[in-house]
Coordinates of C-alpha atoms and ligand atoms in Angstrom, one line a residue:
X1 CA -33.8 -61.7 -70.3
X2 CA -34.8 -58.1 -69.6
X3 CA -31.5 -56.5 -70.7
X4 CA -30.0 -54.2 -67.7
X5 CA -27.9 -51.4 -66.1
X6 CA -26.4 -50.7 -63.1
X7 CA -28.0 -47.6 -61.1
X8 CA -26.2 -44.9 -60.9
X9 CA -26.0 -42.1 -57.9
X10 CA -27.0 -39.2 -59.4
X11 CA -26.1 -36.0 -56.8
X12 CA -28.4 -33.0 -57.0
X13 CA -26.9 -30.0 -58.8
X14 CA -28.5 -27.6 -56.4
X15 CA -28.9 -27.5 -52.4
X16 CA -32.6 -29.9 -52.4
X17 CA -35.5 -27.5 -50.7
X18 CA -36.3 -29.5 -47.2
X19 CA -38.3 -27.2 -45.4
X20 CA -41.7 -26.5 -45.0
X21 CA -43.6 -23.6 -47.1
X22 CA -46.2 -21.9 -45.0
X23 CA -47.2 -17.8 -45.8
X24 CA -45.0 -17.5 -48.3
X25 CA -41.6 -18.9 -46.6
X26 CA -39.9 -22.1 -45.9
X27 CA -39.5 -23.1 -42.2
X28 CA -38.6 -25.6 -40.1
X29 CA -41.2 -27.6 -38.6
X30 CA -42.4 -26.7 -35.1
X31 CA -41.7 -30.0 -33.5
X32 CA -37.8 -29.7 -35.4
X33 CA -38.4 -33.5 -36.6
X34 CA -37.0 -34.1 -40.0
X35 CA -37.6 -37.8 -41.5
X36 CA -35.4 -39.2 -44.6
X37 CA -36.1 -39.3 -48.4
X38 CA -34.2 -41.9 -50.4
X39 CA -32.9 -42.1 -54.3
X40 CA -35.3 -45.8 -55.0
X41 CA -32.4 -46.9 -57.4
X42 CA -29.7 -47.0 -55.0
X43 CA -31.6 -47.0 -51.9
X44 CA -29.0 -44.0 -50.9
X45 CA -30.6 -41.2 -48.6
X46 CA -31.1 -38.0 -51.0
X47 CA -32.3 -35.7 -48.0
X48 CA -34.0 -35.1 -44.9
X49 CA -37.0 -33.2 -44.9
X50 CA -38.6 -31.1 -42.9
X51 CA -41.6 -33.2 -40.9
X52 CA -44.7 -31.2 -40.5
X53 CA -47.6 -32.8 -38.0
X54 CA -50.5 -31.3 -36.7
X55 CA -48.9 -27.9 -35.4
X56 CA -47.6 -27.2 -38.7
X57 CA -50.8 -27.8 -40.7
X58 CA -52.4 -25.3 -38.2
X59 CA -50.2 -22.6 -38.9
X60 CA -50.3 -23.2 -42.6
X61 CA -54.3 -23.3 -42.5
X62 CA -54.3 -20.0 -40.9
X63 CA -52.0 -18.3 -43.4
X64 CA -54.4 -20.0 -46.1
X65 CA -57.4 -18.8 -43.9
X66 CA -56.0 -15.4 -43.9
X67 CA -55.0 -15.0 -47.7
X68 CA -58.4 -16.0 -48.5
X69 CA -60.8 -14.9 -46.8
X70 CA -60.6 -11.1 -47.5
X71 CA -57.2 -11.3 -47.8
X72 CA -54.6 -10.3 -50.5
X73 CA -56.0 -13.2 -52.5
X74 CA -59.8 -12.4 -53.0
X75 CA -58.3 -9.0 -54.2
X76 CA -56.6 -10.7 -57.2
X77 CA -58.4 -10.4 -60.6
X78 CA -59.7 -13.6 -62.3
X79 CA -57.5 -12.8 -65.3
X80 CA -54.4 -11.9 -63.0
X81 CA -54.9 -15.6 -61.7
X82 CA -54.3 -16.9 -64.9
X83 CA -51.0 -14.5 -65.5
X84 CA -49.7 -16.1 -62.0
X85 CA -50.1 -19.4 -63.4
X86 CA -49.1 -18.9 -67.0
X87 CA -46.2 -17.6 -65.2
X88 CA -45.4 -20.3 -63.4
X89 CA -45.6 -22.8 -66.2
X90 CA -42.7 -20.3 -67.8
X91 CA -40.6 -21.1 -64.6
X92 CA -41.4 -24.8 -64.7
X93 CA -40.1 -24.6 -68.2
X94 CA -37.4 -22.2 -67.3
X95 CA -36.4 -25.4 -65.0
X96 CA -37.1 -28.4 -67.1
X97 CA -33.9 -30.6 -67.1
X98 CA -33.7 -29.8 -62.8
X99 CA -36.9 -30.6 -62.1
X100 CA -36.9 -33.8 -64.7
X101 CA -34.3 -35.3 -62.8
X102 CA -35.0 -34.1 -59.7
X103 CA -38.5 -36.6 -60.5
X104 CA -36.4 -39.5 -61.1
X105 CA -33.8 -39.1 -58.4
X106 CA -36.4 -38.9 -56.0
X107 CA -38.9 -41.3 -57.4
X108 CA -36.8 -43.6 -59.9
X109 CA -39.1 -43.2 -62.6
X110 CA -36.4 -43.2 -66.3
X111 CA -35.5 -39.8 -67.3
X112 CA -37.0 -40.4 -70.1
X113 CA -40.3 -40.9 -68.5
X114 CA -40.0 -37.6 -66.2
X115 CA -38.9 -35.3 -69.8
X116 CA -41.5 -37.3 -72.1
X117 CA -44.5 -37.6 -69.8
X118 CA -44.6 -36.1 -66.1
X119 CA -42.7 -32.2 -67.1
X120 CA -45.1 -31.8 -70.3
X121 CA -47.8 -32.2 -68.7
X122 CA -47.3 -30.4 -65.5
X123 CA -47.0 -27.4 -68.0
X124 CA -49.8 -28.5 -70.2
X125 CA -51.9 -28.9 -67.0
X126 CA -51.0 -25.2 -65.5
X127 CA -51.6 -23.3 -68.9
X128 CA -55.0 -25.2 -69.6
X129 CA -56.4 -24.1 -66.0
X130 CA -54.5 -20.6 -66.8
X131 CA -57.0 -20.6 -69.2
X132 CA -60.3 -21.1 -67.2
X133 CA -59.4 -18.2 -64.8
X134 CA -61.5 -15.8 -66.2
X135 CA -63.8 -17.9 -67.9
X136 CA -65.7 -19.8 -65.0
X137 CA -69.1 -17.9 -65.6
X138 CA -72.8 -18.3 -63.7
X139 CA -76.6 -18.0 -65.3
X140 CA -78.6 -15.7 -65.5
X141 CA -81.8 -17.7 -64.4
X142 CA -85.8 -17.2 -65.5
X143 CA -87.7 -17.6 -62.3
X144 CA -91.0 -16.8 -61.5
X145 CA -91.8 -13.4 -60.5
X146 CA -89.9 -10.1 -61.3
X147 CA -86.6 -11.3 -60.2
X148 CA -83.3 -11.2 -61.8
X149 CA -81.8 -14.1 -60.4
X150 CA -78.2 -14.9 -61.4
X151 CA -75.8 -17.9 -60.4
X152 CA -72.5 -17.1 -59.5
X153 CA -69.4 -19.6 -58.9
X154 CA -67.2 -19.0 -56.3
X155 CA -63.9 -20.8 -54.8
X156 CA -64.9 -23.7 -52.2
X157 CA -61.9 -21.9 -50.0
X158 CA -59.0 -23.3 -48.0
X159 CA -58.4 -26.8 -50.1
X160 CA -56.3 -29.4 -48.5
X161 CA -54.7 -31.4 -51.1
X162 CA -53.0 -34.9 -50.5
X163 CA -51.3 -36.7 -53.2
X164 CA -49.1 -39.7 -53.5
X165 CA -45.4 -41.3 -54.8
X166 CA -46.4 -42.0 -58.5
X167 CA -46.5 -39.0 -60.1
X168 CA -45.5 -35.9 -57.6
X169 CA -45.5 -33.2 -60.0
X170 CA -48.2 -34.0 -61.8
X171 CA -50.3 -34.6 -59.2
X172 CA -49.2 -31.5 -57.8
X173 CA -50.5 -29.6 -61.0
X174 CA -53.8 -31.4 -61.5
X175 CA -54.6 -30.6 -57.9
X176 CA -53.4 -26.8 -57.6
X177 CA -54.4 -25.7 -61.3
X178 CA -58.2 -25.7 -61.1
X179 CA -58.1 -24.8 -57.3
X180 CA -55.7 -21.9 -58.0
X181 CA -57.6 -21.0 -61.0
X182 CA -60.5 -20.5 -59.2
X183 CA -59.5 -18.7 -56.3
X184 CA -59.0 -21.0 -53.4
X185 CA -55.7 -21.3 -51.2
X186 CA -53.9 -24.3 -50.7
X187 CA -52.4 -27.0 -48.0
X188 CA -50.5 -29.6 -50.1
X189 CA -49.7 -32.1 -48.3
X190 CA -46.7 -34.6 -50.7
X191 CA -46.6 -38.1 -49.8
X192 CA -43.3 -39.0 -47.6
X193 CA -42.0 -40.6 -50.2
X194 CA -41.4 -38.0 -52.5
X195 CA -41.8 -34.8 -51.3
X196 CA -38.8 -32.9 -53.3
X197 CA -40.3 -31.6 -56.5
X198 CA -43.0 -30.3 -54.9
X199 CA -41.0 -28.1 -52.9
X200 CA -38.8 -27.2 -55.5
X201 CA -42.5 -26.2 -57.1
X202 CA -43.5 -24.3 -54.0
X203 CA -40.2 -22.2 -54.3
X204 CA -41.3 -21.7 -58.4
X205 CA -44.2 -20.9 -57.0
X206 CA -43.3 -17.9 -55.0
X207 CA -41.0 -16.6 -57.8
X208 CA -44.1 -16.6 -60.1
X209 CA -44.9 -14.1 -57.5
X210 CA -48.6 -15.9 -55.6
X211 CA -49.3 -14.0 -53.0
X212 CA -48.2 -15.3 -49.4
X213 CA -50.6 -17.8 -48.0
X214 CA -51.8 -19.1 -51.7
X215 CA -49.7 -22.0 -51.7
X216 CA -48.4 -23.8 -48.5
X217 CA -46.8 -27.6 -48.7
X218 CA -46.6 -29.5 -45.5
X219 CA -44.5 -32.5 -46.0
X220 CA -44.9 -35.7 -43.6
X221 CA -47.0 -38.6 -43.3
X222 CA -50.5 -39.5 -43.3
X223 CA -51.2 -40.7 -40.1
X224 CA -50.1 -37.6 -38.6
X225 CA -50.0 -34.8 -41.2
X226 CA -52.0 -35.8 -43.2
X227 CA -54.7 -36.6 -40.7
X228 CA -54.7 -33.3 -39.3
X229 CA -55.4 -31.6 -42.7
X230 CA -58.8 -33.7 -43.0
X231 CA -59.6 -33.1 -39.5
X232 CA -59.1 -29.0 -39.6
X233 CA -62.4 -27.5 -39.0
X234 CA -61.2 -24.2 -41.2
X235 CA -60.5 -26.3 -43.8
X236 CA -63.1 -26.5 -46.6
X237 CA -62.1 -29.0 -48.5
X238 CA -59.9 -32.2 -48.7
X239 CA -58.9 -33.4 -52.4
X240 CA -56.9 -36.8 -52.2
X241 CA -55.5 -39.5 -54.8
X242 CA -54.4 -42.5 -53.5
X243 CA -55.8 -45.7 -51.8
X244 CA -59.0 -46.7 -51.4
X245 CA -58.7 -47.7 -47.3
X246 CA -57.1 -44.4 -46.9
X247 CA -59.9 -42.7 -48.5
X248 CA -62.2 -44.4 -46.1
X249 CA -60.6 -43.2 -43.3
X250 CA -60.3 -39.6 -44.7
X251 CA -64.1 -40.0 -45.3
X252 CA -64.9 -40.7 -41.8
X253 CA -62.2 -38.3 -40.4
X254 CA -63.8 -35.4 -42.8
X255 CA -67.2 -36.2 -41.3
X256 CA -67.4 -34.4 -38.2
X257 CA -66.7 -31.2 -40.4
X258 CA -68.5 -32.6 -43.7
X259 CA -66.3 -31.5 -45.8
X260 CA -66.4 -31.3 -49.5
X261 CA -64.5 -34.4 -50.8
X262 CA -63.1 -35.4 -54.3
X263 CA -61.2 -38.9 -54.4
X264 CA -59.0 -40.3 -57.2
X265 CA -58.5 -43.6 -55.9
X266 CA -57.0 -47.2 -57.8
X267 CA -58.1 -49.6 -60.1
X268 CA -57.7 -53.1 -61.7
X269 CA -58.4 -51.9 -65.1
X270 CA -59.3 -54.5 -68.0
X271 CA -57.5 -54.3 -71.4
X272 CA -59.4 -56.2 -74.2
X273 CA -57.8 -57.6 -77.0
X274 CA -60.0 -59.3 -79.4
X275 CA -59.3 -61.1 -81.9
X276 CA -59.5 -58.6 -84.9
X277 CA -57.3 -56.3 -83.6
X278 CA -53.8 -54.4 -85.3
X279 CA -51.6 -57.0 -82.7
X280 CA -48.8 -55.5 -83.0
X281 CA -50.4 -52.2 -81.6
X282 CA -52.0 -53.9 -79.3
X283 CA -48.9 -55.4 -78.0
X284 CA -47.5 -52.5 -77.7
X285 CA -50.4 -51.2 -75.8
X286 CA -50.4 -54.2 -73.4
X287 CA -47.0 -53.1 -72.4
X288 CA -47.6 -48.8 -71.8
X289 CA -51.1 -49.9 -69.9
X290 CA -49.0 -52.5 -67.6
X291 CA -45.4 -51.4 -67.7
X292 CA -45.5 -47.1 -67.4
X293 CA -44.2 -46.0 -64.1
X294 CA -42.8 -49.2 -63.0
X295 CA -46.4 -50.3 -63.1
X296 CA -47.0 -47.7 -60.6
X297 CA -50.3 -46.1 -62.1
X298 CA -53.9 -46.0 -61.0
X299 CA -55.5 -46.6 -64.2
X300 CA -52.9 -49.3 -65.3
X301 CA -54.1 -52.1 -67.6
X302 CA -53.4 -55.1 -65.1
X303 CA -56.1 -57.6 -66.4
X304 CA -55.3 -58.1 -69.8
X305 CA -58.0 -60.2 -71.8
X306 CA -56.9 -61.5 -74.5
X307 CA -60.0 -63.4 -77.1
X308 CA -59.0 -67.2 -77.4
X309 CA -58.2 -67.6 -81.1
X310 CA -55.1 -64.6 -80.7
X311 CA -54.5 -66.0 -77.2
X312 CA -51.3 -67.9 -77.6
X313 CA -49.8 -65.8 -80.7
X314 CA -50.3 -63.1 -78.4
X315 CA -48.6 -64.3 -75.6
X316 CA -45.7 -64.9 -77.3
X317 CA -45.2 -62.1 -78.9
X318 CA -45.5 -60.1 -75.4
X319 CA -43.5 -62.2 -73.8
X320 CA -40.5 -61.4 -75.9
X321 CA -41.3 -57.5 -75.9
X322 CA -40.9 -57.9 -72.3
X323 CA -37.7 -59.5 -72.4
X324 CA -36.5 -56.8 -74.2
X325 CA -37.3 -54.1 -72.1
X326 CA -34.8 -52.1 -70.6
X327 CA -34.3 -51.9 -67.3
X328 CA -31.9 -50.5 -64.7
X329 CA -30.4 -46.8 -64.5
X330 CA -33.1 -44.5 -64.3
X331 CA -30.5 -41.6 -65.4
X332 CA -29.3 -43.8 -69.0
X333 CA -31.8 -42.1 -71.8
X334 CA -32.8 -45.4 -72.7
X335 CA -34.1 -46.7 -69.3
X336 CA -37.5 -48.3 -70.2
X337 CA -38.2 -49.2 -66.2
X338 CA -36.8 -48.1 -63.3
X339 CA -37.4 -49.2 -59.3
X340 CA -39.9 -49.6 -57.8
X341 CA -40.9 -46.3 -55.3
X342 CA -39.5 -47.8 -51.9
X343 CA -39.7 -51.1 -49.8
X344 CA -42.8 -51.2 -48.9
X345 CA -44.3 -51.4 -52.3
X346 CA -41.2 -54.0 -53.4
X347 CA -42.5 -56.3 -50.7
X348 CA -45.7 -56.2 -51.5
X349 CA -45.9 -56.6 -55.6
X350 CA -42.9 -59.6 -54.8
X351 CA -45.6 -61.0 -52.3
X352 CA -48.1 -61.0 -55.7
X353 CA -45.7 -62.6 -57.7
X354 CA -45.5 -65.5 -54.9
X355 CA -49.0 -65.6 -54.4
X356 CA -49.6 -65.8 -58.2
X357 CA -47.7 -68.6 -58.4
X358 CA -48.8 -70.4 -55.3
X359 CA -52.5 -70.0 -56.9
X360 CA -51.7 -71.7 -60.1
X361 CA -50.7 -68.8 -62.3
X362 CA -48.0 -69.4 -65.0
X363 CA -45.5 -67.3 -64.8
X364 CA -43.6 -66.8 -68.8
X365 CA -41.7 -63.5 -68.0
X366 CA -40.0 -61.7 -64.9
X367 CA -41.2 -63.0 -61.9
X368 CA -38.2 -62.0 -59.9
X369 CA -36.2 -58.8 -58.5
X370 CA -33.7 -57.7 -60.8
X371 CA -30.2 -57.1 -59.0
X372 CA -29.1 -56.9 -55.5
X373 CA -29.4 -53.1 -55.2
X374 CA -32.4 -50.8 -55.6
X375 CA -35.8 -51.7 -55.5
X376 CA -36.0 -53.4 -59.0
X377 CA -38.3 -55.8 -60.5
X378 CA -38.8 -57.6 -63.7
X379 CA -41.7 -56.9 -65.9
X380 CA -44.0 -59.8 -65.0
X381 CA -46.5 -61.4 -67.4
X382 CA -48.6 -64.5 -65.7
X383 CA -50.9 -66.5 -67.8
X384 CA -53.5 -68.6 -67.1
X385 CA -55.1 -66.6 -64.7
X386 CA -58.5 -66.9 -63.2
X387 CA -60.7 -64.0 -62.1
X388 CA -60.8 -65.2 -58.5
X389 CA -57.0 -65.3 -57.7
X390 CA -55.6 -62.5 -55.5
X391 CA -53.3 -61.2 -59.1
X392 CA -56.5 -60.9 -61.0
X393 CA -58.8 -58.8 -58.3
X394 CA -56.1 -56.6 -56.1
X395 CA -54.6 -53.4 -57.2
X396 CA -50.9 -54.9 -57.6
X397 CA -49.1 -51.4 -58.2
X398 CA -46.3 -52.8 -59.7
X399 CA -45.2 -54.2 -63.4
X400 CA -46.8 -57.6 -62.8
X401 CA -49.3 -58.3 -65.9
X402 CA -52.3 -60.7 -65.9
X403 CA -53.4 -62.5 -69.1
X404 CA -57.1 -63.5 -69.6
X405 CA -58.0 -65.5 -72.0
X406 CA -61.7 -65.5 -73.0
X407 CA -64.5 -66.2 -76.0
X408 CA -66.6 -63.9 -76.6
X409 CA -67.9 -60.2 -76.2
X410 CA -70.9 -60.6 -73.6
X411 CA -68.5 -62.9 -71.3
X412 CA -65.7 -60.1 -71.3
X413 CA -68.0 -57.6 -70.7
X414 CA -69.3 -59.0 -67.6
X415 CA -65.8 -60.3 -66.7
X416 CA -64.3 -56.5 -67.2
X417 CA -67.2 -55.3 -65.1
X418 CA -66.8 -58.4 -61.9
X419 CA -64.7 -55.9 -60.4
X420 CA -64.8 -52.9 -57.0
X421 CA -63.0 -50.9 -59.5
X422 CA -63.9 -48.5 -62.3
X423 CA -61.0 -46.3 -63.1
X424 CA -60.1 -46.8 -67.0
X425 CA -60.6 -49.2 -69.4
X426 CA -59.2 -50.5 -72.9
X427 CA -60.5 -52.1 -76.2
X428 CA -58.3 -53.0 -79.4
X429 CA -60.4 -54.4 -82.1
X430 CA -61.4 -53.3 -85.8
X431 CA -65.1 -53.7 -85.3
X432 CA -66.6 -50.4 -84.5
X433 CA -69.5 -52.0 -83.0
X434 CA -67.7 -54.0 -80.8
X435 CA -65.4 -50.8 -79.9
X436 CA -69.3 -49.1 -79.0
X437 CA -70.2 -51.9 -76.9
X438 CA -67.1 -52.1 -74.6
X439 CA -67.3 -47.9 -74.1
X440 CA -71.0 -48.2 -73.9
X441 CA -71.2 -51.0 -71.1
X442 CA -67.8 -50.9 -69.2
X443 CA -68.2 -49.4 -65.8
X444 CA -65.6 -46.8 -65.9
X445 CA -64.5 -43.4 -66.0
X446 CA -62.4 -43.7 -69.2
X447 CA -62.2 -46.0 -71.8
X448 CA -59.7 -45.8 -74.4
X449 CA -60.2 -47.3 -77.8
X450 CA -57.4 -48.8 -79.9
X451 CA -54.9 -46.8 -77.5
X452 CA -53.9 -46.6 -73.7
X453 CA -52.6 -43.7 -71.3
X454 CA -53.6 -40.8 -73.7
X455 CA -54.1 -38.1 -70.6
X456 CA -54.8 -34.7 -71.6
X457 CA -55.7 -32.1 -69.6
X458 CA -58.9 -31.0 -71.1
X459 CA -60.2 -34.5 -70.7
X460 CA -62.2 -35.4 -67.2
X461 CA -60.7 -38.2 -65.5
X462 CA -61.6 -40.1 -62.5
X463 CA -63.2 -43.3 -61.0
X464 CA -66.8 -45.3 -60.9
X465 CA -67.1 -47.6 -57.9
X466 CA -64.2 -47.6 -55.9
X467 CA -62.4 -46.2 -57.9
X468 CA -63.1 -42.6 -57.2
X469 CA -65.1 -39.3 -56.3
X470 CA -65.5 -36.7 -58.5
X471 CA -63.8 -36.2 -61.8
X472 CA -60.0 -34.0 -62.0
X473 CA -59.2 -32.1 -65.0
X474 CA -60.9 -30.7 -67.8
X475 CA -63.9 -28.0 -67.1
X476 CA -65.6 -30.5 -64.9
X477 CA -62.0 -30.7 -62.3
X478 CA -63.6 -26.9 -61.9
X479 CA -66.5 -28.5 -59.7
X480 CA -64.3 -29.7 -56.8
X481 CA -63.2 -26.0 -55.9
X482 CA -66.3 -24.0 -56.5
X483 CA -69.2 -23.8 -54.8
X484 CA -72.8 -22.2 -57.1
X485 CA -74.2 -19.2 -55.1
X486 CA -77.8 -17.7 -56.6
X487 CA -78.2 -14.0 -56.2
X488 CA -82.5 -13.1 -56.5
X489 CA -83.1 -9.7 -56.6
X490 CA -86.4 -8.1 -56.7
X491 CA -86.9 -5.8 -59.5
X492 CA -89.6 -3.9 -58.0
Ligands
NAI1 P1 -51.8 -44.0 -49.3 O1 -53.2 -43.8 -49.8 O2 -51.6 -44.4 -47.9 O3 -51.0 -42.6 -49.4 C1 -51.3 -41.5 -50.3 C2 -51.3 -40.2 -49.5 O4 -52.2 -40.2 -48.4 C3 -49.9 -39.9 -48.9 O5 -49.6 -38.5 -49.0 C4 -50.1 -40.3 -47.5 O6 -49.2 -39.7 -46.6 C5 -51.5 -39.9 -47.2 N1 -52.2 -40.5 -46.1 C6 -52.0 -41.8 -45.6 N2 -52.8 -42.0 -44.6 C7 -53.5 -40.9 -44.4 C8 -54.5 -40.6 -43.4 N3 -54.9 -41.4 -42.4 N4 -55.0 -39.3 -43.5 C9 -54.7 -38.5 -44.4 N5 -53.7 -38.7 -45.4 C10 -53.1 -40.0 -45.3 O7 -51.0 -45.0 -50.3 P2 -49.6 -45.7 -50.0 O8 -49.6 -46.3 -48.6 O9 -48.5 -44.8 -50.4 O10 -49.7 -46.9 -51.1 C11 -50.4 -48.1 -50.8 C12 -51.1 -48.6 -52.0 O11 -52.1 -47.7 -52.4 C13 -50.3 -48.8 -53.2 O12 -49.6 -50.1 -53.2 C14 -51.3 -48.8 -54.3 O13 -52.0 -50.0 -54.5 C15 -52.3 -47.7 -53.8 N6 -52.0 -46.4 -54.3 C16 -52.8 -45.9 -55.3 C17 -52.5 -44.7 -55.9 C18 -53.4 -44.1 -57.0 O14 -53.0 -43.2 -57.7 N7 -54.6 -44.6 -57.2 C19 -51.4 -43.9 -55.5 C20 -50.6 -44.4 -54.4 C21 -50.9 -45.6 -53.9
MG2 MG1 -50.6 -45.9 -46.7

């Protein structure tokens, strides 16, 4: 049995930012609607926020509009960018233990998780882009002719940024460090969900001293909110993470304005265990690839292939690392797994977990909601899986595992690959060739080797197939928010 705690309610230390932070201060919404945010582990209400819709996305575009275009923002230089946002990395880290729990309280991700993981690499994200600010250079080009033509890279403009519930601050950072580095203005737009660190960031924000305008956040919901972001015809730009039927309907809602688009959508990632591997690593990679964020990840290692020889060994081993997981309290510092984000996603990974069974599956760990409070759920492990049942194609979302078994290399490969995903991929093994062949043939964006969920952010990430648009972080996350202009000039 998964060994657990009891949640419990963990009050804010400080009055929660609610409102809505357009030009450079925090507002009501124009319609005065506020909607509810809720602590996941006790299913208590934390706050109401602030609900911005289509009136309040049109004033915050317009104070982005005016910042940028000729505004106090264009005025700023490319290394005083950088200052800002070194800056406000200091403040982040100025506010480390707040905004760590402030993560968990509103998301129920452990504390451990939010101080490990999310904070370091908000900062790390911020001072990396800090970095680019002044160093996103043009060409000088040799043309024909006596010309000096030179390329120049400028910012794409207004962006509107939507992000989702599974990481709020750090998808805050990986979407307003290279836009901010480059010189564009920004419309966040936080999922419902979780909408409270990015506030508290918005307020950070300001103290770091950005100029009004730079930065506005527009909590609310996608339907409404959201939608009028991609539909703004002064906006230039719409970066989103989340779903893949979303993304459809952003892409046809952007269309009438063709707007530049960048997508981080899910997967259904393979993790390959052959036969030769370290095990006991590869255990313990099974379990970060699966089990981080309550499962909650877009590159999570949900099909996990495991070569026939090892198969049963290997089972059993993860099976009772499972058990052993800690689970409960996301506040107790040795939390392993927290709940799950709200309802909604309960209901549907416990509707996996009944269709997995229904299908055949075998189900030797978790399998069942833990508790009677909170949306928890016990790290899940099926075996004998097939690749056509609904556990082994859809992105789950939750910590509900998949074991594969297979024989041999050419069979996994094409197995990995019989997918409308391409996010991330996984390969333990001690055979460098076979190591080549996996990163060589995989269709995906990343493919770790003898590891799992090693993010930095100088390393591109983002999705073949379905899986995604454009790449975020490292020098190529640059590409979404500038656009190449080519100056010719004749030299005679
Ligand atoms: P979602 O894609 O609906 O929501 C993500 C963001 O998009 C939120 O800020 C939401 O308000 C906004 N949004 C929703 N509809 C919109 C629209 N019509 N126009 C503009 N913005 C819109 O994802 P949701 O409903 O929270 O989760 C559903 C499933 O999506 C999850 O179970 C999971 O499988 C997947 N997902 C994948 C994520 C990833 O990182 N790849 C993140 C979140 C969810
Ligand atoms: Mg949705």
């Amino acid at each position: 049995m998964a060994t657990a705690t009891e949640p419990r309610t963990s009050k804010p230390k400080r009055t929660l930012q609610t409102k809505l932070l357009i030009d450079g201060k925090f507002r009501d919404s124009v319609s005065g609607k506020t909607f509810e945010t809720i602590n996941p582990a006790t299913e208590e209400v934390l706050a109401h926020v602030a609900e911005g819709d289509a009136a309040d996305i049109d004033l915050a575009v317009k104070a982005a509009r005016k910042a940028f275009d000729g505004g106090s923002w264009r005025k700023v230089d490319a290394r005083d960018r950088g200052r800002l946002m070194n800056k406000l990395a200091d403040l982040i880290e100025k506010n480390f233990d707040e905004l760590a729990e402030l993560e968990t309280l509103d998301n129920g991700k452990p504390i451990s998780e939010s101080r490990n993981a999310d904070l370091p690499l908000v900062i790390d994200c911020l001072r990396y882009y800090a970095g680019w600010a002044d160093k996103i250079h043009g060409q000088t080009v040799p043309i024909r002719g006596n010309y000096f033509c030179y390329t120049k890279r400028e910012p794409v403009g207004v962006a509107g940024q939507i992000i989702p519930w599974n990481f709020p601050m750090l998808m805050t950072a990986w979407k307003w460090g290279p836009a901010l580095a480059a010189g564009c203005c920004v419309v966040l737009k936080p999922a419902e969900q979780t909408p409270l660190t990015a506030l508290r960031m918005g307020e950070l924000a300001l103290e770091a001293g950005y100029p009004n305008g730079v930065v506005n956040i527009v909590p609310g919901f996608g339907e409404t909110a959201g939608a009028a972001l991609v539909a703004h015809p002064r906006v230039d730009k719409i970066a989103f993470t989340g779903e893949g039927r979303t993304a459809e309907i952003i892409m046809k809602n952007a269309s009438d304005t063709l707007k530049r688009l960048t997508f981080e959508l899910g997967g259904k990632s393979p993790n390959i265990v052959f036969a030769d591997a370290d095990l006991d690593a590869a255990v313990q990679g099974a379990l970060v690839g699966i089990y981080l964020n309550q499962g909650q990840c877009c590159c999570a290692g949900s099909r996990l292939f495991v070569q026939e020889g090892v198969h049963d060994k290997f089972v059993e081993r993860l099976a009772s690392a499972v058990n052993g997981r800690k689970l409960g309290d996301p506040f107790d510092p040795a939390t392993q797994q927290g709940p799950q984000v709200d309802k909604a996603q309960f209901d549907k990974i416990m509707s996996y977990i009944a269709k997995g069974r229904e299908q055949g599956a075998t189900c030797v760990a978790g399998g069942e909601r833990h508790g009677d409070r909170g949306y928890f759920i016990k790290p899940t492990v099926f075996t004998n899986v097939r690749d056509d049942m609904a556990i082994a194609r859809d992105e789950i979302f939750g910590p509900v595992l998949s074991v594969i078994k297979f024989k041999e290399i050419e069979e996994v490969i094409e197995r990995a690959n019989t997918t409308e995903y391409g996010l991330a991929a996984a390969v333990w093994t001690r055979d460098i060739g076979k190591a080549h062949a996996i990163a060589d043939r995989v269709r995906a964006g990343t493919v770790w080797v003898n590891c799992y969920d090693v993010f930095d952010a100088a390393a591109p990430f983002g999705g073949f197939k379905r899986s995604g648009i454009g790449r975020e972080l490292g020098e190529k996350g640059l590409d979404a928010y500038t656009e190449t202009k080519t100056v010719t000039i004749a030299m005679d």
